[in-house]
Coordinates of C-alpha atoms and ligand atoms in Angstrom, one line a residue:
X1418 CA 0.0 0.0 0.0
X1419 CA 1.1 3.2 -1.3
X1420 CA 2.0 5.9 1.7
X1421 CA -0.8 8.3 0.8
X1422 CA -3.2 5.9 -0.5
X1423 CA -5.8 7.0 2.3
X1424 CA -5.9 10.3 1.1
X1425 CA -9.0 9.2 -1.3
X1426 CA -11.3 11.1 -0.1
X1427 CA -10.4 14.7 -0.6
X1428 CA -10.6 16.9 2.0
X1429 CA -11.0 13.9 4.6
X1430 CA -8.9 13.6 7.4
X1431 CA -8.7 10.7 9.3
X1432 CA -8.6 11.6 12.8
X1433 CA -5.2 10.4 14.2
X1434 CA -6.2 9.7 18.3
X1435 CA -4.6 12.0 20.6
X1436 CA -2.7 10.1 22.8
X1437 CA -2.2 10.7 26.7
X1438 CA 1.2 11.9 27.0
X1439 CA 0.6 14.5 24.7
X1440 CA -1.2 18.0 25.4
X1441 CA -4.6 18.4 23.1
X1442 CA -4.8 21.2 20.5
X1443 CA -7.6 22.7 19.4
X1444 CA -7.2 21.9 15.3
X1445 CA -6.8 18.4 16.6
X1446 CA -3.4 17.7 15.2
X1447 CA -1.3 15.6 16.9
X1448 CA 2.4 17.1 18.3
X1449 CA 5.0 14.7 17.2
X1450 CA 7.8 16.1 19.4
X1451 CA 8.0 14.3 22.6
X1452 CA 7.1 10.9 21.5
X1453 CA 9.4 7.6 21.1
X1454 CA 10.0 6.6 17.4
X1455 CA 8.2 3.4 17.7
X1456 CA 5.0 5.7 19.2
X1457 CA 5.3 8.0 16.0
X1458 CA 5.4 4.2 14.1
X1459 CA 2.1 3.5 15.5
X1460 CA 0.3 7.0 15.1
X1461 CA 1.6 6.7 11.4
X1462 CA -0.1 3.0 11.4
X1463 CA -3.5 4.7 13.2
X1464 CA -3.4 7.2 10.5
X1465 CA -3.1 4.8 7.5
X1466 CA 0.0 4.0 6.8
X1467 CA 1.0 -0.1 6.7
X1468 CA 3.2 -1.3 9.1
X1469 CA 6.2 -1.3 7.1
X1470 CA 5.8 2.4 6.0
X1471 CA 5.2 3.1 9.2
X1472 CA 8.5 2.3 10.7
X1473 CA 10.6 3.8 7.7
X1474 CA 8.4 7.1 8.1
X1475 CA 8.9 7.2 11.8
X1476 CA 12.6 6.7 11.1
X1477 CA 13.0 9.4 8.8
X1478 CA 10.9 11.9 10.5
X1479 CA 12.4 11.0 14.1
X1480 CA 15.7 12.1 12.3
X1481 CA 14.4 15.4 10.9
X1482 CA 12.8 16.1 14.5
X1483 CA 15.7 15.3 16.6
X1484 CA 19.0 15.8 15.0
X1485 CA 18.1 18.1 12.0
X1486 CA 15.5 20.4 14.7
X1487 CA 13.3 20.9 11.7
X1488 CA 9.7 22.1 12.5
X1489 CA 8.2 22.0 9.0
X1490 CA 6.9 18.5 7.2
X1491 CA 8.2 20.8 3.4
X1492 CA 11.5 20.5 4.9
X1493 CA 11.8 16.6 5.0
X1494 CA 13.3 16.3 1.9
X1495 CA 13.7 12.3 1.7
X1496 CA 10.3 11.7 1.9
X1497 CA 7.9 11.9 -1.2
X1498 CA 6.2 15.5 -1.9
X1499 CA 2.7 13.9 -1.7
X1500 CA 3.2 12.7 1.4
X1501 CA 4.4 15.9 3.4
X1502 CA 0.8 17.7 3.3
X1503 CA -0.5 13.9 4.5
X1504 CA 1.8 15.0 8.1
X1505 CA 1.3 18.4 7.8
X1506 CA -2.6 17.5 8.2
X1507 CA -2.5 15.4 11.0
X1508 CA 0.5 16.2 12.8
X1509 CA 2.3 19.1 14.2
X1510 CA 6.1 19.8 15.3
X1511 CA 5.8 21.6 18.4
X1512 CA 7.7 24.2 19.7
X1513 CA 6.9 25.7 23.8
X1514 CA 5.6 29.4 22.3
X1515 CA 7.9 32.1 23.5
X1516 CA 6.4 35.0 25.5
X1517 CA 9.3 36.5 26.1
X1518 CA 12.8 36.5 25.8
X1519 CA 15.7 38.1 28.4
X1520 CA 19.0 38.7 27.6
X1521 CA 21.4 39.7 30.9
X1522 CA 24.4 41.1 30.5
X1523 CA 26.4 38.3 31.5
X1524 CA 25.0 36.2 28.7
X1525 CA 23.2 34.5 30.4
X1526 CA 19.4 34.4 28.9
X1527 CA 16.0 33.5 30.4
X1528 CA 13.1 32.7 28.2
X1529 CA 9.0 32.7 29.5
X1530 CA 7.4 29.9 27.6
X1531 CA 3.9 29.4 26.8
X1532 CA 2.3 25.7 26.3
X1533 CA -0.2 25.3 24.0
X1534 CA -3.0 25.1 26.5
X1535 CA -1.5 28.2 27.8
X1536 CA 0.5 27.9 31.0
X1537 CA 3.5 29.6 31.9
X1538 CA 6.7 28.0 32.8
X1539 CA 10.6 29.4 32.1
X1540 CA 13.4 28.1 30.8
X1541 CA 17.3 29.5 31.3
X1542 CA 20.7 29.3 29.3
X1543 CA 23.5 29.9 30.9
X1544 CA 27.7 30.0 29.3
X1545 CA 30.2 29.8 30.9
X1546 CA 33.8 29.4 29.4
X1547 CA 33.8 25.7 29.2
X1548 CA 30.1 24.5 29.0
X1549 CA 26.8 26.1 28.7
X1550 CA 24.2 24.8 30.9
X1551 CA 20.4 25.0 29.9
X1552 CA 17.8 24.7 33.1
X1553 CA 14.9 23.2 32.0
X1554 CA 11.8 22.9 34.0
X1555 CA 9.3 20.0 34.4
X1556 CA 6.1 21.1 36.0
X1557 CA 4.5 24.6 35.6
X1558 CA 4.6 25.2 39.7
X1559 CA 5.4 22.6 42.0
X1560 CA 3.5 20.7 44.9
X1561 CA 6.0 20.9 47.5
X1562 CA 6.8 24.5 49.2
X1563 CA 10.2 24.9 50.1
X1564 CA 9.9 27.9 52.0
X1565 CA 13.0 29.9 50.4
X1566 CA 12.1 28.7 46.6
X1567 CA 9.8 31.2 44.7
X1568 CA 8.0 28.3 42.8
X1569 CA 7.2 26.6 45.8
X1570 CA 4.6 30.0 46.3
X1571 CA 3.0 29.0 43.2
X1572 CA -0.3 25.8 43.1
X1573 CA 0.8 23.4 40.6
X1574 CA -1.2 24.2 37.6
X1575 CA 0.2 20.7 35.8
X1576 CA 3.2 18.6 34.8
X1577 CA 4.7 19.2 31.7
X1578 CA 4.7 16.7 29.3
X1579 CA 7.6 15.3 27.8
X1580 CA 7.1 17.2 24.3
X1581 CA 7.0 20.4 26.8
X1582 CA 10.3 19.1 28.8
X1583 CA 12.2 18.2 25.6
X1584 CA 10.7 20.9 23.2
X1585 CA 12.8 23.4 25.5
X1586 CA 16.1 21.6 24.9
X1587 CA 14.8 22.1 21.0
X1588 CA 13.8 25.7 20.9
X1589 CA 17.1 26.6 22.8
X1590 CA 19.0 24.6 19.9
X1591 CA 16.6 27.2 17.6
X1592 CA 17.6 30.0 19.6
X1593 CA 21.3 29.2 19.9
X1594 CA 21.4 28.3 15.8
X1595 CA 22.7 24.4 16.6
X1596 CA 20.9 21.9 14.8
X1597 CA 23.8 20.9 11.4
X1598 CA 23.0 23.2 9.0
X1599 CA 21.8 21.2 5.4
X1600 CA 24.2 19.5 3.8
X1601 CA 26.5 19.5 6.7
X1602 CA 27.6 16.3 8.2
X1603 CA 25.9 13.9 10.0
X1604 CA 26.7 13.0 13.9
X1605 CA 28.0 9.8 12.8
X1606 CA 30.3 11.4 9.9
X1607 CA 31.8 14.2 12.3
X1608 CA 35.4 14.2 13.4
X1609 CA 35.8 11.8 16.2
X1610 CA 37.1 14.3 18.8
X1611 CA 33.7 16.3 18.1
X1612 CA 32.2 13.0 19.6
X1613 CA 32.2 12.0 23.3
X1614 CA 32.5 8.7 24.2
X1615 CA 29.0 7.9 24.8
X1616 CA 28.2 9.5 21.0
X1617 CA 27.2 12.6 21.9
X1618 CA 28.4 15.5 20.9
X1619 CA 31.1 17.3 23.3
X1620 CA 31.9 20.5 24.3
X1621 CA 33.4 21.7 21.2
X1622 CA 32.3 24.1 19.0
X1623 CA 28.6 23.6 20.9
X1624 CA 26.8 26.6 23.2
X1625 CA 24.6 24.6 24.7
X1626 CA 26.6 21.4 26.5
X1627 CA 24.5 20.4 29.5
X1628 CA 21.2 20.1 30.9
X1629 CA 19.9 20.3 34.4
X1630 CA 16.5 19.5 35.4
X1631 CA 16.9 22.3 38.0
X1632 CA 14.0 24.5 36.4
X1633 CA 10.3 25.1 38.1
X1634 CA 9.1 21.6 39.9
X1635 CA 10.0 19.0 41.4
X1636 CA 11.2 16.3 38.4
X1637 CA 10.7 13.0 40.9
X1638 CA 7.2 14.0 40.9
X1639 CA 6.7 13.8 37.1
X1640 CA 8.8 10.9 36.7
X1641 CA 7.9 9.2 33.4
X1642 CA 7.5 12.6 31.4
X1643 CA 10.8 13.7 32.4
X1644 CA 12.3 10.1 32.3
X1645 CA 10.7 9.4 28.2
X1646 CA 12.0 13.4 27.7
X1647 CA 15.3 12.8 28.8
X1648 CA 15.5 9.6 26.5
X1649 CA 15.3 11.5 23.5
X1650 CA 17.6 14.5 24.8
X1651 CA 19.9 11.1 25.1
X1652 CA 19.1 9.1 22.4
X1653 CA 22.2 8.7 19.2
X1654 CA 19.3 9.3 16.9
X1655 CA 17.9 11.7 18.4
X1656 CA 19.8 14.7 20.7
X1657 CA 22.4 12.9 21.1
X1658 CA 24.3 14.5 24.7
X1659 CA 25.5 12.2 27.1
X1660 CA 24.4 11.1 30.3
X1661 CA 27.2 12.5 31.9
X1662 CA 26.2 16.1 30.9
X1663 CA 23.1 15.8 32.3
X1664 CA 21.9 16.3 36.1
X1665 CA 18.6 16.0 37.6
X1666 CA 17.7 17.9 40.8
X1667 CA 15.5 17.2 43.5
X1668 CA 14.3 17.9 47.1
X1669 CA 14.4 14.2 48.0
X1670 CA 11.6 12.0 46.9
X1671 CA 13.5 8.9 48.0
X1672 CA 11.0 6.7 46.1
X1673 CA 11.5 7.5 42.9
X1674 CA 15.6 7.8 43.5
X1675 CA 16.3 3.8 42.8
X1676 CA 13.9 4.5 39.4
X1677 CA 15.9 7.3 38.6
X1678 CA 19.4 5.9 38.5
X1679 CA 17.7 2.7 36.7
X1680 CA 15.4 4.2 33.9
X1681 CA 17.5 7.3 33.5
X1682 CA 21.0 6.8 34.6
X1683 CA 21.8 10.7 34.4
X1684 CA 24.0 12.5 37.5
X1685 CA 21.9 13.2 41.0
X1686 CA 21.6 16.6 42.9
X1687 CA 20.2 16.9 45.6
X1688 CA 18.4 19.6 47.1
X1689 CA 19.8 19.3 51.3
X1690 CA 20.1 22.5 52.8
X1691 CA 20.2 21.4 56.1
X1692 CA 21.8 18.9 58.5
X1693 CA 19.1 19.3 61.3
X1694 CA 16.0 17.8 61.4
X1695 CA 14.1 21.1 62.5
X1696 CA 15.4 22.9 60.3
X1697 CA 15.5 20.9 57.4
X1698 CA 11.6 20.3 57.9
X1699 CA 11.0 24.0 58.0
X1700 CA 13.1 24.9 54.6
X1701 CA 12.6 21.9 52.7
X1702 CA 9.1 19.9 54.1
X1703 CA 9.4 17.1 52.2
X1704 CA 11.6 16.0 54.6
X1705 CA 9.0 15.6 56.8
X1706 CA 8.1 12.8 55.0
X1707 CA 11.4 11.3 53.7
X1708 CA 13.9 12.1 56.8
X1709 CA 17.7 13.1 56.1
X1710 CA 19.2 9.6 57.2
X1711 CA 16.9 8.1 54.3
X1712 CA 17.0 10.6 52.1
X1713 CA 21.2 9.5 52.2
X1714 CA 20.9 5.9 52.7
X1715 CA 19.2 6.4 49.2
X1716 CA 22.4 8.7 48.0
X1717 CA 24.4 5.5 48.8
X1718 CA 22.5 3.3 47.2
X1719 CA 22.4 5.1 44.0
X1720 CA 23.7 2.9 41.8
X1721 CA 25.8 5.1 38.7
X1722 CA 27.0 7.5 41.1
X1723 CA 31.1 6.9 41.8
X1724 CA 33.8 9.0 42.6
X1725 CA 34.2 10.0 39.2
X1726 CA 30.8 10.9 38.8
X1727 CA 29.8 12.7 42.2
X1728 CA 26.4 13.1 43.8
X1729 CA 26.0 17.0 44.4
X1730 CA 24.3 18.2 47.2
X1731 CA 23.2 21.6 47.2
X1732 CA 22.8 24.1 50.2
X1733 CA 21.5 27.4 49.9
X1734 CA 23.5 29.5 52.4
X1735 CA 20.4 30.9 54.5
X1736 CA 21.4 33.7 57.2
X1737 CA 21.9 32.7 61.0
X1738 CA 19.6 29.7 59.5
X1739 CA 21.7 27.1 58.2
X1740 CA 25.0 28.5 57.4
X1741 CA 26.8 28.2 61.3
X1742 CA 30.6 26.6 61.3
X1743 CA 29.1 23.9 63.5
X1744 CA 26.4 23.0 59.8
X1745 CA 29.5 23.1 58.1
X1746 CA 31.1 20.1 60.3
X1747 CA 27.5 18.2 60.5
X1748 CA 27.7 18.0 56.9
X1749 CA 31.3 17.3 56.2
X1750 CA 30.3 14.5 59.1
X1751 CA 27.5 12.8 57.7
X1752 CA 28.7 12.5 54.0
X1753 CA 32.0 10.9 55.7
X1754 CA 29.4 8.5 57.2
X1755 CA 26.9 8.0 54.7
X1756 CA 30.5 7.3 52.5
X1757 CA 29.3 9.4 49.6
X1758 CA 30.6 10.1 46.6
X1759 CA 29.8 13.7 46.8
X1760 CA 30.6 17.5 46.5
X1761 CA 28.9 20.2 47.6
X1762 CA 27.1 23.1 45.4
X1763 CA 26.7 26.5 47.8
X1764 CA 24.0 28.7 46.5
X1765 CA 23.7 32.3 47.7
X1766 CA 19.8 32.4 48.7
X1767 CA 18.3 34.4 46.2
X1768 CA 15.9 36.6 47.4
X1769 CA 12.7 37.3 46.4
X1770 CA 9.7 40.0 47.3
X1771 CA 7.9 38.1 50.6
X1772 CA 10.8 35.8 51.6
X1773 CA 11.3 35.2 55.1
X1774 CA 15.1 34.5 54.8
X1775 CA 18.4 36.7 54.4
X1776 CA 21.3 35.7 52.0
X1777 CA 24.6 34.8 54.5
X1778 CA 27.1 37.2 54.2
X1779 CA 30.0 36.3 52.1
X1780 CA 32.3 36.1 54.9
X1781 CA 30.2 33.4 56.6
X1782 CA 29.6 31.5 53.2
X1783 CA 33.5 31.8 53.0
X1784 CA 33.9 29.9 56.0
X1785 CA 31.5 27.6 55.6
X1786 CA 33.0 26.5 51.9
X1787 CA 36.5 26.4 53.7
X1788 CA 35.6 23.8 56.6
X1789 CA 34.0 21.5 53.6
X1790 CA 37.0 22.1 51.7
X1791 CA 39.6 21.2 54.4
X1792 CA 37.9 17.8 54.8
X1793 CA 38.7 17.0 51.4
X1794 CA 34.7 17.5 49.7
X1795 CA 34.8 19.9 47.0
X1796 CA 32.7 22.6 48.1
X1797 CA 32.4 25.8 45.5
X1798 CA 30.4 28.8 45.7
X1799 CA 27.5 29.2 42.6
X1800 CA 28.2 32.7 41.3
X1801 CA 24.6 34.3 40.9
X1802 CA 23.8 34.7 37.2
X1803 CA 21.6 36.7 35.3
X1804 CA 20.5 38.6 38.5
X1805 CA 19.5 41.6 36.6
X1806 CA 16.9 39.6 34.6
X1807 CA 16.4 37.3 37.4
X1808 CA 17.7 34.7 36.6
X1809 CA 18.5 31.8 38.9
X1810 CA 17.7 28.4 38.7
X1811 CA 15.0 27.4 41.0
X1812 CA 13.5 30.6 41.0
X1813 CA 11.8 31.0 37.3
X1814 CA 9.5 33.1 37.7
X1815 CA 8.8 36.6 35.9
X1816 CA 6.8 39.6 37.8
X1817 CA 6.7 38.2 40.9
X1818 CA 3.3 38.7 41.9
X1819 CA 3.9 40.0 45.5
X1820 CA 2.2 38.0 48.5
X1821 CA 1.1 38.9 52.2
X1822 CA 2.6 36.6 54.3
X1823 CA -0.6 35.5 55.4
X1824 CA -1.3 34.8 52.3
X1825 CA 1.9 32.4 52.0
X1826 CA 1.3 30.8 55.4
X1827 CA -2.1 29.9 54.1
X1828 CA -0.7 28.4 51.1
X1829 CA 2.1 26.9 52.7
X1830 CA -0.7 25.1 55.2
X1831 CA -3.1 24.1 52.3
X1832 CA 0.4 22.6 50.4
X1833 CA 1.5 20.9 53.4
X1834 CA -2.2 18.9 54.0
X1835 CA -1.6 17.9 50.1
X1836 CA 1.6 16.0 51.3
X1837 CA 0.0 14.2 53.9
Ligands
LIG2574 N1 12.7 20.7 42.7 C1 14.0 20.4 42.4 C2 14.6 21.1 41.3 C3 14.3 22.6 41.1 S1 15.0 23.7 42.2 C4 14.8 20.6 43.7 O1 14.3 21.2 44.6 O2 16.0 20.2 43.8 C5 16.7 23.8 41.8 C6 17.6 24.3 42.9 O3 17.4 25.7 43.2 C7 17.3 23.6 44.2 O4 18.5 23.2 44.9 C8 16.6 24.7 45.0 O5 16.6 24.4 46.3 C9 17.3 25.9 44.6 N2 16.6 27.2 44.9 C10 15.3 27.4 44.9 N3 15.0 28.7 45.2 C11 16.2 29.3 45.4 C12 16.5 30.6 45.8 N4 15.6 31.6 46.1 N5 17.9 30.9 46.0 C13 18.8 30.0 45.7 N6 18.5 28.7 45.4 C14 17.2 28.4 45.2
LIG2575 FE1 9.7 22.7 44.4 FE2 12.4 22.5 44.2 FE3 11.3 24.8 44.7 FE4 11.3 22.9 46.6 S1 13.1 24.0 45.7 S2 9.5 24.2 46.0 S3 11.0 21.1 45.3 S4 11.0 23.6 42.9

């Protein structure tokens, strides 16, 4: 059977099922982006196609998608001319719309993104001289309500698919100009020293070299959206960048931690911030629920992580809240017991309007960083970025809409009763 031979009746089109992981759109198309190869296979078979041309569409359009970033069916020039309109009418290739785009004067750059059902989430790029890190987020909000994190003041709205969570690796490959231009080499074809050893690309030559789901939301929470996301960001055929450039964040769901380092195998953060039990469940309540002494039993256990690939914990330096000499030794203490393969990322506390915390002062961050240090844990200081388009990771969110704090404290209780 001929590719397009289902196109008899003219004007007919038959509808193509919108499957779950994928957000509905109002013309009823279908957004490719997001979605395995053998998924697109089957949506191709739904459509009309046979089996056979199925696969070998899915193949060739996977390729266009993924390594070649194009977003137009005319542009996929090794498939037939008839049967680009045949896509075109059924299926779309999504982008996240951009609302707005930020440019700091450190080069750093944060874009507001739009889905197409129209939520808000952000997205941030940030170069430095060796890499260029792109923070990607994975829910629009998040459920949990760490009390110095600006998204934790915001309900959930929803979890972002993982079209949503991969289309922003793809629209900051649009923005950056790095998909191969036509004509240019393949990935396969490219010098070897362009290639890491996992296939991906490396550093050279490329803006955008690592990915950290450190963006709105907690990923652990929207595990297989972010897991079937990061696939493709991972996959030869597809994005291509290596595990090892790639680092999930999160607060400590200790659940989903084994899943993680099975079904993902990317590098862990870890969101600790304190060493106390009271004042770890005041900053970061989820520990509430999964205590410090689990929440690093399940560090230990993580299988993938090894001394040359390190668990990072990160701490953000709190005023007369976290940051004493005596935290310092806690921590250097229990990730001697815990034996863990880790260093330690310090983040000033970035503030925001309504927050009920201080950044330390630098002198007390200083010492902090040095008694980590002298016990032989790596412990450096995160230089703030983009602070004049505020920027940071973990705190995407534009016009902060200013709250009472009775107004937090009542969404902070209603947030808390949702974690049980
Ligand atoms: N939910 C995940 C990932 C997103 S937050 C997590 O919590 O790990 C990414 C990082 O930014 C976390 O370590 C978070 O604690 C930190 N962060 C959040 N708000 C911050 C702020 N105002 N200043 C500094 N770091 C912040
Ligand atoms: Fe959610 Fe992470 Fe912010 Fe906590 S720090 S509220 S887990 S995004």
């Amino acid at each position: 059977m001929s590719d397009t031979k289902l196109m008899q009746i003219p004007g007919h089109i038959d509808p193509v099922p919108v499957p779950r992981d994928v957000t509905p759109r109002e013309d009823g198309r279908v957004d490719l982006i997001g979605l395995p190869k053998k998924r697109i296979a089957e949506l191709f078979e739904v459509a009309g196609l046979d089996a056979k041309a199925a696969k070998l569409r899915a193949k060739q359009v996977f390729h266009w998608l993924y390594h070649r970033g194009v977003t137009d069916f005319a542009a996929m020039t090794d498939i037939a001319k008839t049967m680009r309109p045949w896509l075109a009418e059924r299926f779309v290739i999504g982008r996240p719309e951009v609302v707005e785009g930020q440019h700091s004067t450190d080069g750093t750059r944060k874009w507001l993104l739009r889905t197409a059902d129209g939520h808000d989430f952000e997205m941030v790029f940030i170069p430095d001289a060796d890499r260029g890190t792109l923070c990607v987020s994975s829910q629009v909000g998040c459920t949990l309500n760490c009390r110095f994190c600006h998204t934790g003041t915001m309900r959930l709205v929803r979890n972002l698919t993982a079209g949503e969570i991969v289309g922003q690796v793809m629209l900051a490959r649009d923005s950056l100009g790095e998909w191969p231009k036509s004509g240019q080499a393949d990935l396969a074809a490219l010098d070897d020293d362009l290639v890491d050893e996992d296939g991906g690309y490396s550093a050279d030559g490329r803006l955008l070299t690592n990915i950290v789901m450190m963006g709105m939301g907690e990923p652990l929470y929207n595990f297989d959206n972010v897991r079937d996301a990061l696939k493709l960001v991972m996959d030869g055929d597809g994005l291509a960048l290596s595990k090892r450039r790639i680092t999930l964040s999160t607060s400590g769901v200790v659940p989903q931690m084994e899943r993680c380092a099975e079904e993902i195998g990317v590098n862990l953060a870890v969101s600790l911030h304190a060493v106390t039990k009271e004042v770890r469940d005041e900053i970061v309540p989820i520990n509430k629920k999964y205590g410090i002494e689990e929440l690093l039993q399940a560090c230990a256990d993580y299988k993938g992580a090894s001394n040359a690939r390190r668990i990072t914990f990160e701490y953000v330096m709190l005023k007369d809240k976290n940051d004493s000499d005596e935290d310092a030794r806690e921590l250097v203490r229990l990730i001697k017991h815990y034996k863990l393969p880790a260093k330690v990322n310090l983040i000033p506390f970035n503030p925001w309007p309504g927050a009920a915390y201080d950044c330390s002062t630098p002198e007390r961050i200083r010492s902090f960083s040095n008694i980590v240090f002298e016990a032989g844990i790596s412990a450096p200081v995160r230089t703030p970025r983009g602070r004049d388009i505020d920027a940071a990771c973990g705190q995407l969110k534009t016009a902060a809409e200013k709250k009472s704090r009775a107004e937090l404290e009542r969404l902070y209780a209603e947030k808390e009763k949702a974690l049980g």
